[in-house]
Coordinates of C-alpha atoms and ligand atoms in Angstrom, one line a residue:
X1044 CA 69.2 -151.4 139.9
X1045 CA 70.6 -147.9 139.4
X1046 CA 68.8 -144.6 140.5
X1047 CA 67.2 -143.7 137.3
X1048 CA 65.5 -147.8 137.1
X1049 CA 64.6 -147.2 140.9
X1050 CA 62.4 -144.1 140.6
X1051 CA 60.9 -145.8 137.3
X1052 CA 59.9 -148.9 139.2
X1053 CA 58.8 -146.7 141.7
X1054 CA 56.2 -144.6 140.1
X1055 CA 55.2 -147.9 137.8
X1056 CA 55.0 -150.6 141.4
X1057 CA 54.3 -148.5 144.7
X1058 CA 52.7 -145.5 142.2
X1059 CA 50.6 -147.6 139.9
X1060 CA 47.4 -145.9 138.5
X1061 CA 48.0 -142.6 140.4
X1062 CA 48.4 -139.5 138.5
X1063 CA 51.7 -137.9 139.4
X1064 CA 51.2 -133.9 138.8
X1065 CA 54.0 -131.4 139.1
X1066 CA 53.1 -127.7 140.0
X1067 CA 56.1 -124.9 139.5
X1068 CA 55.8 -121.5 139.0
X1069 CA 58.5 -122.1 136.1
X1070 CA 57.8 -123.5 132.8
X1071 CA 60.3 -126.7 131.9
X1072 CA 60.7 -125.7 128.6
X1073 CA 60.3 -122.0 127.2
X1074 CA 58.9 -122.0 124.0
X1075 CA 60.1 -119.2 120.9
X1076 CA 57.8 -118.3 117.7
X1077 CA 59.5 -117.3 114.9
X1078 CA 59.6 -117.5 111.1
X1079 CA 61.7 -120.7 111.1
X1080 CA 59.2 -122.5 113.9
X1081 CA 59.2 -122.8 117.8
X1082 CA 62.4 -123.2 119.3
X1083 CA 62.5 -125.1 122.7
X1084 CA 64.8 -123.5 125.4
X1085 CA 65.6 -124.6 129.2
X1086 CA 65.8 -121.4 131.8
X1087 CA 68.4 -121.2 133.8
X1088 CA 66.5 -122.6 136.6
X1089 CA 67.8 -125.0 139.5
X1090 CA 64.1 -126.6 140.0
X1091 CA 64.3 -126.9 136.0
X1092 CA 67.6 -128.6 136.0
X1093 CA 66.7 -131.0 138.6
X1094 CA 63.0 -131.9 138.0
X1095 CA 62.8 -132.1 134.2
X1096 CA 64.8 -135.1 134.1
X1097 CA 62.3 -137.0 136.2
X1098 CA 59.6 -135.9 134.5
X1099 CA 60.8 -137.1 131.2
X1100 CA 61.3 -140.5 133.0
X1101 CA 58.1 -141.4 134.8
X1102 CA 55.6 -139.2 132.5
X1103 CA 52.9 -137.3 134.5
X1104 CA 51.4 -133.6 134.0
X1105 CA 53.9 -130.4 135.0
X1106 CA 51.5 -127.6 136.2
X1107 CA 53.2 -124.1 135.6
X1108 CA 52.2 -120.5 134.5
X1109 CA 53.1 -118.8 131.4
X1110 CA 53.4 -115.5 130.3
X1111 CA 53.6 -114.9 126.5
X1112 CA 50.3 -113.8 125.0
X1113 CA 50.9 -115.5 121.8
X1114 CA 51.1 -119.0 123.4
X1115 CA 47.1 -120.0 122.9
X1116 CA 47.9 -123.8 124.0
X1117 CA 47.0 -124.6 127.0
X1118 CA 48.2 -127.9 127.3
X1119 CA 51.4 -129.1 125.0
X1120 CA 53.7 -132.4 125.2
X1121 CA 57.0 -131.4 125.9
X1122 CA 60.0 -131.8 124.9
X1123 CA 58.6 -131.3 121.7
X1124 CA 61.6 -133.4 120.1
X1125 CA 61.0 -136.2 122.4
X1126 CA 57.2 -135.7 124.1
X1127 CA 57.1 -137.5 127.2
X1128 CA 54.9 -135.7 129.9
X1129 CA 52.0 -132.6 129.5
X1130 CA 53.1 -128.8 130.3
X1131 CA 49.5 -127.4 131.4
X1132 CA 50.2 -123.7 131.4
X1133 CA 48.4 -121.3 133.0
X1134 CA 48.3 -117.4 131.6
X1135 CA 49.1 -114.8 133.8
X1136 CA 48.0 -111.2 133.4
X1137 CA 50.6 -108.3 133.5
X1138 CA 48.8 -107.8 137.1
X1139 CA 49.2 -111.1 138.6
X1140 CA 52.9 -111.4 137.0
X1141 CA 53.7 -108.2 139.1
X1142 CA 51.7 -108.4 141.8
X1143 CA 52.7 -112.4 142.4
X1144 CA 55.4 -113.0 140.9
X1145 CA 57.5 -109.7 141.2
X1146 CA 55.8 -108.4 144.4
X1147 CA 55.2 -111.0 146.7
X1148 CA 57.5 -114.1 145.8
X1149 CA 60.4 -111.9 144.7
X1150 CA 60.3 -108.8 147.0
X1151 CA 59.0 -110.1 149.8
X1152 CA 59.5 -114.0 149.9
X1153 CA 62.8 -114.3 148.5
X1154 CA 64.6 -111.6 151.0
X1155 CA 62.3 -112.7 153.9
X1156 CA 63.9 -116.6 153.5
X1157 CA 67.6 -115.4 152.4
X1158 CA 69.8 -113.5 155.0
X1159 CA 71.6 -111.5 152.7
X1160 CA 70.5 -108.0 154.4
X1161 CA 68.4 -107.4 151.5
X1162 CA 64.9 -105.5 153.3
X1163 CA 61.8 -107.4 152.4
X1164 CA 58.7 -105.5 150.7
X1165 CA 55.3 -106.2 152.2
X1166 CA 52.1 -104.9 150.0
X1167 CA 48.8 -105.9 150.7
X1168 CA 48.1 -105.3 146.8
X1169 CA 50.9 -108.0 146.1
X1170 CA 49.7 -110.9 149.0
X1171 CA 46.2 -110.5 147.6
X1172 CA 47.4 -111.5 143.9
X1173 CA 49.8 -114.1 145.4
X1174 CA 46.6 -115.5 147.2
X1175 CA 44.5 -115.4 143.7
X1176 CA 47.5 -117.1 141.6
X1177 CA 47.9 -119.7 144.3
X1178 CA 43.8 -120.2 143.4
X1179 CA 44.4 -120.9 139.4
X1180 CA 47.0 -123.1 140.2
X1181 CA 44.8 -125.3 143.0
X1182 CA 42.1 -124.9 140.3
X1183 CA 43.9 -126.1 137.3
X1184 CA 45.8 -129.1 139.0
X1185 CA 42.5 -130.2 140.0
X1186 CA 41.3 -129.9 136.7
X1187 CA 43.7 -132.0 135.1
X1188 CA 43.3 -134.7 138.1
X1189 CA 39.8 -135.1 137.2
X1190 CA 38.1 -138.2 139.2
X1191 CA 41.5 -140.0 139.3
X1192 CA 44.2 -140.7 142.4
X1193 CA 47.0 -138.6 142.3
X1194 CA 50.1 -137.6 144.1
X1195 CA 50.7 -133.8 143.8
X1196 CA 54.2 -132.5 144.0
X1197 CA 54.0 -128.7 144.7
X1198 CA 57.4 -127.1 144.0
X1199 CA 58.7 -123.7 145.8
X1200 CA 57.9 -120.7 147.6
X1201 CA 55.6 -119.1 144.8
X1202 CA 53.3 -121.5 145.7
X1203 CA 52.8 -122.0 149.3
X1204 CA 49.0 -122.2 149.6
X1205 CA 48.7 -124.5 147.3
X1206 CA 48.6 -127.7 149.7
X1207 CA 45.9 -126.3 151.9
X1208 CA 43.4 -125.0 148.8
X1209 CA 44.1 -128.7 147.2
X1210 CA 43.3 -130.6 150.9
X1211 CA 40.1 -128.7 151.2
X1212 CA 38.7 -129.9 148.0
X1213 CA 40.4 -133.6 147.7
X1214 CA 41.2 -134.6 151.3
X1215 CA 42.3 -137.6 149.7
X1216 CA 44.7 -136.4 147.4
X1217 CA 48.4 -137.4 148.8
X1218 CA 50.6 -134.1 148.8
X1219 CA 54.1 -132.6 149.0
X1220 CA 55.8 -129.7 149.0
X1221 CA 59.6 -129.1 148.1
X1222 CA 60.8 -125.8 149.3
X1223 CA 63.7 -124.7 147.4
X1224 CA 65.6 -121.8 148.8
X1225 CA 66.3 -122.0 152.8
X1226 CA 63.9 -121.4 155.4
X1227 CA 65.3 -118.5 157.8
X1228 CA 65.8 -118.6 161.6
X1229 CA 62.1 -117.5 163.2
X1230 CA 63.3 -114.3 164.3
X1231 CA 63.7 -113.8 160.6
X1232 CA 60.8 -115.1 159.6
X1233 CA 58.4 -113.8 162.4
X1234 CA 58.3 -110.0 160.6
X1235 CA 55.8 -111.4 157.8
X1236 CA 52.3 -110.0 158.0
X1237 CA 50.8 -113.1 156.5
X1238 CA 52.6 -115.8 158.1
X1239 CA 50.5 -117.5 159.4
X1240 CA 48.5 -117.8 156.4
X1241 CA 51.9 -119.2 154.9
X1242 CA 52.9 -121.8 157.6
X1243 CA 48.8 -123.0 157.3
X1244 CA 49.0 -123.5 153.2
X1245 CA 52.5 -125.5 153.9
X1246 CA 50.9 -127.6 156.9
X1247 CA 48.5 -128.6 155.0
X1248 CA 51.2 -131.0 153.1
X1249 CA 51.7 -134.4 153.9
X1250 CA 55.3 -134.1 153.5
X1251 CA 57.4 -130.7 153.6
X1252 CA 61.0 -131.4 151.7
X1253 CA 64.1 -129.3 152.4
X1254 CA 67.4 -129.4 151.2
X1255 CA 69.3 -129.6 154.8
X1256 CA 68.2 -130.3 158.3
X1257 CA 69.2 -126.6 159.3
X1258 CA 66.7 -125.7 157.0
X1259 CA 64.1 -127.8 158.5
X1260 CA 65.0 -127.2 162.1
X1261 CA 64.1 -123.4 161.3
X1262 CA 60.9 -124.4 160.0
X1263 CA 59.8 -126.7 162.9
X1264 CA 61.1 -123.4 165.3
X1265 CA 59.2 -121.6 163.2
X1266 CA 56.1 -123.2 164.3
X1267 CA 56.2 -124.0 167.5
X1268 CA 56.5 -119.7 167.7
X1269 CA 54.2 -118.7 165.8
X1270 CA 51.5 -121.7 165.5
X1271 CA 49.4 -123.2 168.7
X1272 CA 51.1 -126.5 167.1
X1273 CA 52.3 -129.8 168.4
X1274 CA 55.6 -130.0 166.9
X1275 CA 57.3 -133.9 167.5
X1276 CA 61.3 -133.2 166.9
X1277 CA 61.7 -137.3 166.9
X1278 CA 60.1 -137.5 164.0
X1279 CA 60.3 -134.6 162.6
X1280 CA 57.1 -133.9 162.4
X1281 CA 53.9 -131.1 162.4
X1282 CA 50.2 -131.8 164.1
X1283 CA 48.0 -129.1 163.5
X1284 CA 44.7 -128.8 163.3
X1285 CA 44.2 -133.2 162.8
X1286 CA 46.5 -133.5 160.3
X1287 CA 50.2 -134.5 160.2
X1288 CA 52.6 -133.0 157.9
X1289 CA 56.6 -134.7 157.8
X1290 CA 59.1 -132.4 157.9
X1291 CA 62.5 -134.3 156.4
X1292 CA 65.2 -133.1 154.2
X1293 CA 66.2 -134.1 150.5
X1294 CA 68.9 -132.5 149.0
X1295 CA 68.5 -132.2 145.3
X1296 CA 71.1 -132.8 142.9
X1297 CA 71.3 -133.4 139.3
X1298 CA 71.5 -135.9 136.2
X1299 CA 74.6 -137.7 136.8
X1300 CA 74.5 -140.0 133.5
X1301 CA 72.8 -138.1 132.1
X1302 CA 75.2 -134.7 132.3
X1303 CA 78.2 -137.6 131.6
X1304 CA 76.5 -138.0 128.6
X1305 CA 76.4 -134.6 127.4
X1306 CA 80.1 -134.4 127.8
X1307 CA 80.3 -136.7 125.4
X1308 CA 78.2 -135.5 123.3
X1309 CA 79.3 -133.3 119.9
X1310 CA 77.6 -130.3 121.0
X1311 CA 79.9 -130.0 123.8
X1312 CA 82.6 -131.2 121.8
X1313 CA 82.0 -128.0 119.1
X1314 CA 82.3 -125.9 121.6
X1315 CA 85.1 -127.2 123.5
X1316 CA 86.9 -126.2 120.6
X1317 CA 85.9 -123.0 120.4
X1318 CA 86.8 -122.3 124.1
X1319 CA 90.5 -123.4 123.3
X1320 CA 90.6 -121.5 120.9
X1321 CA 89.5 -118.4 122.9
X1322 CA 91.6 -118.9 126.4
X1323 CA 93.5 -121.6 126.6
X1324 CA 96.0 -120.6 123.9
X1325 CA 96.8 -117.4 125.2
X1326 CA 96.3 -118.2 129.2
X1327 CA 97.2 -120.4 131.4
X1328 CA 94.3 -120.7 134.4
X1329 CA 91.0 -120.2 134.0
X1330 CA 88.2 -119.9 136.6
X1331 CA 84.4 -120.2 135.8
X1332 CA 81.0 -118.8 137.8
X1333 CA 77.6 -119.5 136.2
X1334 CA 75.0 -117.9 138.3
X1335 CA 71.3 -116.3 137.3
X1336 CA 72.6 -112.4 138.3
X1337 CA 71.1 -112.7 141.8
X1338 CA 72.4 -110.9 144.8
X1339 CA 72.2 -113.8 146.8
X1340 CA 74.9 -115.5 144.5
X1341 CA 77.7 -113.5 145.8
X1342 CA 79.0 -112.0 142.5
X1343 CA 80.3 -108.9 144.0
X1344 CA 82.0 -110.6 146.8
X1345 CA 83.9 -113.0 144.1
X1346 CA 85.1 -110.3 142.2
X1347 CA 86.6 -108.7 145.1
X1348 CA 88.1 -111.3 145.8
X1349 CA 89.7 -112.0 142.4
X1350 CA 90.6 -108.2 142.9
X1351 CA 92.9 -108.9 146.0
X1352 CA 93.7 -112.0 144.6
X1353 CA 95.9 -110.2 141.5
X1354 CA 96.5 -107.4 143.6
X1355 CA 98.4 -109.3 146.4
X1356 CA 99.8 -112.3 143.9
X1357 CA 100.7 -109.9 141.1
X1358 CA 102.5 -113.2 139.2
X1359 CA 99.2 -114.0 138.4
X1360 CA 98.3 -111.1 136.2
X1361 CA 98.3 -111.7 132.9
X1362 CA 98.1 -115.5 133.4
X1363 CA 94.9 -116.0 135.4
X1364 CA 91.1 -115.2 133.5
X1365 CA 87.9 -115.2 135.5
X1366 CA 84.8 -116.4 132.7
X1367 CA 81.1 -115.3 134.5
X1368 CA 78.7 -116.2 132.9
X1369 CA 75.7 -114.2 134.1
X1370 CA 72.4 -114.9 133.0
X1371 CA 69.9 -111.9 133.4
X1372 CA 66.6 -112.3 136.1
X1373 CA 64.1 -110.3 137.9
X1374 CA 65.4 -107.2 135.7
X1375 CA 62.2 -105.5 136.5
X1376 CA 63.0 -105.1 140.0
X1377 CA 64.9 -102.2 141.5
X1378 CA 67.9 -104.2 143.5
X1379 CA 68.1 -106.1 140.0
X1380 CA 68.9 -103.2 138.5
X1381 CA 71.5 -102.0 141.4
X1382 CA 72.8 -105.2 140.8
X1383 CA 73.8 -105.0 137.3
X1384 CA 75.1 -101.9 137.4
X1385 CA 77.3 -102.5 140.4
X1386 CA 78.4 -105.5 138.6
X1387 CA 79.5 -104.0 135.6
X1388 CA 80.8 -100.9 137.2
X1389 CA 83.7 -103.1 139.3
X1390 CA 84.2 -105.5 136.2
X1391 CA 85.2 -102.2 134.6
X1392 CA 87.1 -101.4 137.7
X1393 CA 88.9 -104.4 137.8
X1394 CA 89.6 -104.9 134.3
X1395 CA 91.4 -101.5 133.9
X1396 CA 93.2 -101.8 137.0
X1397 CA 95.1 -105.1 135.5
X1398 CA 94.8 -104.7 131.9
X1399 CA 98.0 -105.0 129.9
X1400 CA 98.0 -105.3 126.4
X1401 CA 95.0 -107.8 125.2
X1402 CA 94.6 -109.0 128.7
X1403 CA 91.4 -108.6 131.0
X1404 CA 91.2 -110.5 133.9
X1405 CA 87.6 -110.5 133.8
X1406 CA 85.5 -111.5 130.7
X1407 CA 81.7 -111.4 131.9
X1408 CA 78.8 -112.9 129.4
X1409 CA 75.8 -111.0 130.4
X1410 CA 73.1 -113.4 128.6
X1411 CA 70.8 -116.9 128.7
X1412 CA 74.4 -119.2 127.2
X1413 CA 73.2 -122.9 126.1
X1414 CA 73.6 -125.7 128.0
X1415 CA 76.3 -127.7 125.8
X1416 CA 78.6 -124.0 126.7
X1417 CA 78.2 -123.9 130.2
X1418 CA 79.2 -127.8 129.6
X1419 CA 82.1 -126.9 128.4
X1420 CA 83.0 -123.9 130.3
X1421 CA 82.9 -126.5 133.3
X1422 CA 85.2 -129.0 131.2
X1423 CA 87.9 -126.4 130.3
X1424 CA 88.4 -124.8 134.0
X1425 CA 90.5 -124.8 136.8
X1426 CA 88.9 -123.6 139.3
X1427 CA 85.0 -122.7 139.5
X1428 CA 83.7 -120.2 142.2
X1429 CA 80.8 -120.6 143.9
X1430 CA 80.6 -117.8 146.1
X1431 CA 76.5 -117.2 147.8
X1432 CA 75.7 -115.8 150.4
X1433 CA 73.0 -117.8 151.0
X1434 CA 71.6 -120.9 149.0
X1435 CA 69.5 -123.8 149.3
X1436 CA 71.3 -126.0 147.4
X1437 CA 73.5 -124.7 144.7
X1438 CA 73.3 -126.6 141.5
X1439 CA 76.0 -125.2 139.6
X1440 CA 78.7 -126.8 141.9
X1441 CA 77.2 -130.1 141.6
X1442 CA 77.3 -129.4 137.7
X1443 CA 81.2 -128.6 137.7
X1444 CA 82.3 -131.1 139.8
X1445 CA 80.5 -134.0 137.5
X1446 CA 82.2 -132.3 134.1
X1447 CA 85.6 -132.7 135.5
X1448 CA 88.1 -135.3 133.9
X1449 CA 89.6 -138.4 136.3
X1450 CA 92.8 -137.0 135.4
X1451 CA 94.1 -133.3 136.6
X1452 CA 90.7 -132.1 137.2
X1453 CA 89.9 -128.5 138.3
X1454 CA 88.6 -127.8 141.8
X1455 CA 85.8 -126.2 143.4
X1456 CA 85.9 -122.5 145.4
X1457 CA 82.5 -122.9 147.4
X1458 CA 80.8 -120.9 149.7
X1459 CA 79.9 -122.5 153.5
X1460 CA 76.5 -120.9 153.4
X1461 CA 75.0 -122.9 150.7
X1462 CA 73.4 -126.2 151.1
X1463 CA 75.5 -128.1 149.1
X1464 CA 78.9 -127.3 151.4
X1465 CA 77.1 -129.6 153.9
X1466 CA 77.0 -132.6 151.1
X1467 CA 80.4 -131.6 148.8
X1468 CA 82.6 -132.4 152.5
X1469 CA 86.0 -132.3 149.5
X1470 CA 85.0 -128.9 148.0
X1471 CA 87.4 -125.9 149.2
X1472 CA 84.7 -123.8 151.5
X1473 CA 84.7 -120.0 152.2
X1474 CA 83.2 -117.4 153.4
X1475 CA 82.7 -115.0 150.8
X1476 CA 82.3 -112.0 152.8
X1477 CA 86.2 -112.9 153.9
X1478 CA 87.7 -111.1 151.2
X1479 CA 91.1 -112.2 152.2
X1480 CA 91.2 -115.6 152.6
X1481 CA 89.1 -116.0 149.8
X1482 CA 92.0 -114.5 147.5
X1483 CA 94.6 -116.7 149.2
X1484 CA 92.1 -119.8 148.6
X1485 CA 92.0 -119.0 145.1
X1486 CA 96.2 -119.1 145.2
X1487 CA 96.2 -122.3 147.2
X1488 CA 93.7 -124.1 144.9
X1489 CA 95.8 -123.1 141.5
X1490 CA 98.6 -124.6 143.6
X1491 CA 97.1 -127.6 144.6
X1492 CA 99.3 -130.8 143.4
X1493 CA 97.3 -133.2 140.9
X1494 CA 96.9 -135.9 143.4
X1495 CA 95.1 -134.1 146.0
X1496 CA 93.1 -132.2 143.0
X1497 CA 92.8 -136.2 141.7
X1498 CA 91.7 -137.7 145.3
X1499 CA 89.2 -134.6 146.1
X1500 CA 87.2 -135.2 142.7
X1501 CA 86.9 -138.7 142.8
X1502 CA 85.2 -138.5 146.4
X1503 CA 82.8 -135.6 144.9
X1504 CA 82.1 -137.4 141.8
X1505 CA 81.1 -140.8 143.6
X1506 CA 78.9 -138.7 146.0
X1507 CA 77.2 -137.1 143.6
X1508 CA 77.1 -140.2 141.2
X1509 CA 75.0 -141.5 144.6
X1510 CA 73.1 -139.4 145.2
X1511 CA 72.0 -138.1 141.5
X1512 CA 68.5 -136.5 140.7
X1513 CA 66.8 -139.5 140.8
X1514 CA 67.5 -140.5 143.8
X1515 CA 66.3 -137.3 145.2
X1516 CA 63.2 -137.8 143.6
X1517 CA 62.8 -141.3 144.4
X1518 CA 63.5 -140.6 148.1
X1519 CA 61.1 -138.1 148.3
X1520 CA 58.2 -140.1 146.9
X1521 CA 59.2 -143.3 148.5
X1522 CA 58.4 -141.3 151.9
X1523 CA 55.1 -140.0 150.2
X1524 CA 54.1 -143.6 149.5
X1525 CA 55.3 -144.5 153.3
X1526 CA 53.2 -142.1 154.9
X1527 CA 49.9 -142.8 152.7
X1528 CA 50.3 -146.7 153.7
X1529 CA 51.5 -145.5 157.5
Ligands
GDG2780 C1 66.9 -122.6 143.3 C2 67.7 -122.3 144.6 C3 68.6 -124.6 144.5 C4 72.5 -120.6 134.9 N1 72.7 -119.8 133.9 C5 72.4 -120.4 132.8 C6 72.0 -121.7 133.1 N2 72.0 -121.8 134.4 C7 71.7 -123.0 135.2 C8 72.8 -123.7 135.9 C9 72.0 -124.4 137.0 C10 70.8 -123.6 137.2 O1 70.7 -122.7 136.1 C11 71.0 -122.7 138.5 O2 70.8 -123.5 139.6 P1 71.1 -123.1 141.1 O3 70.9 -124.3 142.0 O4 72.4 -122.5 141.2 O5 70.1 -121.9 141.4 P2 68.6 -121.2 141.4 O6 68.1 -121.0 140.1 O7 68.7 -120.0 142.3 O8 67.7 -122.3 142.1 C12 68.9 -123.2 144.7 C13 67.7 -124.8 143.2 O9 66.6 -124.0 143.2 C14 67.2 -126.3 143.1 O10 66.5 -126.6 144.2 O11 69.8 -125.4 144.3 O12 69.5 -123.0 146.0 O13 68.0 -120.9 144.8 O14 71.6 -125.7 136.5 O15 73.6 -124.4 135.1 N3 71.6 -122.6 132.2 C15 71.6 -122.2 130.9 N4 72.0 -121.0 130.5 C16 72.4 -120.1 131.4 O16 72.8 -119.0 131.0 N5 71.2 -123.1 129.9

């Protein structure tokens, strides 16, 4: 049985007649009203990517806030060209968009958990509409539960007190949380005003996923400090306050088959051609990025590094194209902004510094670019660059490796502090604050013979064809169901 029958015989043997109920902050699907209809669009969203797939497998009800005032639906089966679970949406006022979404989850969670020097914000203002939020969402998933069983999947860190509010009305329910981005060392973490508030909604779970057991380690540290908790390292393991939570990691991945597919597929195909067209004609190596414009992706750093990498190996200029695609998030917020402009600003930089007649190293798309594309943009490289300085997991290096042809395939640039350098063991690592090594790694990889480049990519391909999406998901509710029989 492959992974994708496994999780279905899961949820249809061990999870019979139990409601399986998602909760994001994220819609799956975003949907656009215009004169010609809705049109259906995916964000460029890791937890999206990964859990949208299962959901379309096993059915259930995907919990998640929405924002545009001139969706009245509450409740919707998506996709809407092949329905196969509910989308319950809850509406957020401009308020609770800033003050929870913006304020607390983005300015303060999201620089609290990744070490990228980046000062969190702490407002009282914002932690007391993250609390309310937290409320609708505990309120609506019960809601939809009704009288039935259920297993509730809580996903990510705008949603942390979700477990607890859920426990203290349905004891009984059986649920998990996934945290997505990486839980910092306690020294880090120990400068949050509410944090005990935090560790309580989590502990609350029966099971706490992470993507690594770093991650993990941190967040059992992170307890014993701050928590009069008994914390069991054997197992892995919280006791607080009569109740157990697991503590285990999961590292998420993505549709395998399902991506192979695509590949195949003639939207991909359309615009293969295009993109042959546009570079390959006229250059001879071509390096992707796909990243939401985040300053924990390392953009910066990677086109610093492309910088030296002309600069000291001029025979690469004018043969060698970096493609970014660089899809636009948070821009409300003020290191957003920075972002942007800085980006831009050494593009420009760059580009001039190189640029001979029709040639710029650096072509940058700075807009949402639809699936099928980034498809191909991963089919048509030789080298992708994933540079963070500080990730979970990393999806987009998963994505390239699993677009790449058996024969003379590219090869992954990736950065050592993301999750998925502890999986990808035949990815090239780096540390992308090591501008010069980085640019000679970029020379060594273009240099790379085909076999290696051949015997590197099958390893990553069979790894990941391994340990796909639903696997992840299977794993994590297979230890859900353990502990409710345990
Ligand atoms: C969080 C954690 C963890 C990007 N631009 C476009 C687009 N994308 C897609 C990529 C990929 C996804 O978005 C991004 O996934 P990541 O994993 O890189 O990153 P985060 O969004 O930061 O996700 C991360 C993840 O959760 C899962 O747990 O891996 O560490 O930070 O699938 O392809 N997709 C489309 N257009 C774009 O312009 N269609």
């Amino acid at each position: 049985m492959d992974s994708f029958e496994g999780l279905k015989d899961l949820v249809h043997t061990k999870l019979r007649e139990t409601l399986l109920v998602v909760a994001s902050n994220r819609e799956p699907y975003i949907h656009l009203y215009g004169e010609e209809g809705i049109t259906e669009i995916r964000p460029p969203s890791g937890l999206v990517t990964a859990l949208d797939p299962v959901m379309r497998a096993v059915g259930g009800v995907w919990v998640a806030s929405n924002w545009d005032l001139q969706v009245e639906e509450e409740r919707v089966q998506i996709p809407i060209a092949n329905p196969s679970y509910t989308l319950r949406r809850i509406h957020l006022s401009k308020a609770q968009q800033d003050g929870f979404y913006y304020g607390f989850s983005n300015e303060m969670l999201w620089p609290l958990c990744h070490i990228v020097h980046i000062r969190p914000s702490f407002r009282r203002a914002d932690w007391e509409r993250y609390v309310e939020v937290n409320r609708l969402f505990a309120e609506a998933i019960l809601e939809e539960i009704e009288d039935q069983n259920a297993l509730v999947w809580v996903q990510d860190f705008h949603l942390a007190l979700v477990p607890r509010l859920l426990k203290e009305a349905r004891p009984d329910l059986l649920v998990g949380h996934f945290w997505h981005i990486p839980w910092p060392n306690p020294e880090a973490f120990r400068i949050c005003p509410w944090k005990r508030e935090l560790l309580e909604g989590l502990l609350a779970a029966d099971l706490l996923g992470f993507h690594i057991r770093y991650h993990c380690d941190n967040f059992l540290k992170t307890v014993g400090m701050e928590l009069e908790a008994r914390v069991i390292d054997e197992v892995s393991a919280v006791q607080y306050q009569n109740h157990t939570t697991s503590v285990k990691p999961f590292p998420i991945s993505i549709d395998y088959q399902g991506i192979k597919r695509d590949l195949q597929g003639p939207e991909v195909k359309d615009e293969l051609g295009k993109i042959q067209k546009l570079f390959r004609k006229r250059r001879e190596f071509l390096a992707v990025g796909v990243d939401r414009v985040d300053y924990t992706k390392g953009i910066l750093e990677r086109i610093q590094a492309i910088d030296r990498f002309l600069e000291k190996y001029h025979e690469y200029q004018g043969r060698f194209v970096y493609l970014g695609i660089g899809s636009p998030s948070r821009v409300h917020l003020h290191e957003y902004k920075r972002l942007w402009s800085d980006v831009l600003d050494l593009i420009e930089t760059v580009n001039w510094r190189y640029r001979a007649e029709q040639y710029r190293p650096i072509l940058f798309r700075d807009e949402h670019v639809s699936y099928p594309r980034i498809l191909a943009y991963y089919m048509s490289a030789d080298l992708a660059l994933v540079s963070a300085l500080h990730d979970g997991m990393n999806l987009v290096a998963k994505e390239f490796i699993v677009s790449q042809p058996e024969e003379d395939p590219g090869i992954l640039i990736l950065s050592q502090f993301t999750g998925v350098a502890r999986e990808l063991h035949e990815a090239i690592l780096v540390n992308p604050y090591d501008t010069e090594v980085f640019a000679d790694t970029i020379k060594t990889v273009l240099e790379m013979p085909k076999e290696e480049r051949e015997r590197r990519n099958r390893w990553l391909q069979e790894w990941i064809r391994e340990h796909d999406i639903y696997w992840w998901a299977s794993s994590f509710l297979n230890e859900m169901v353990s502990l409710k029989r345990g």
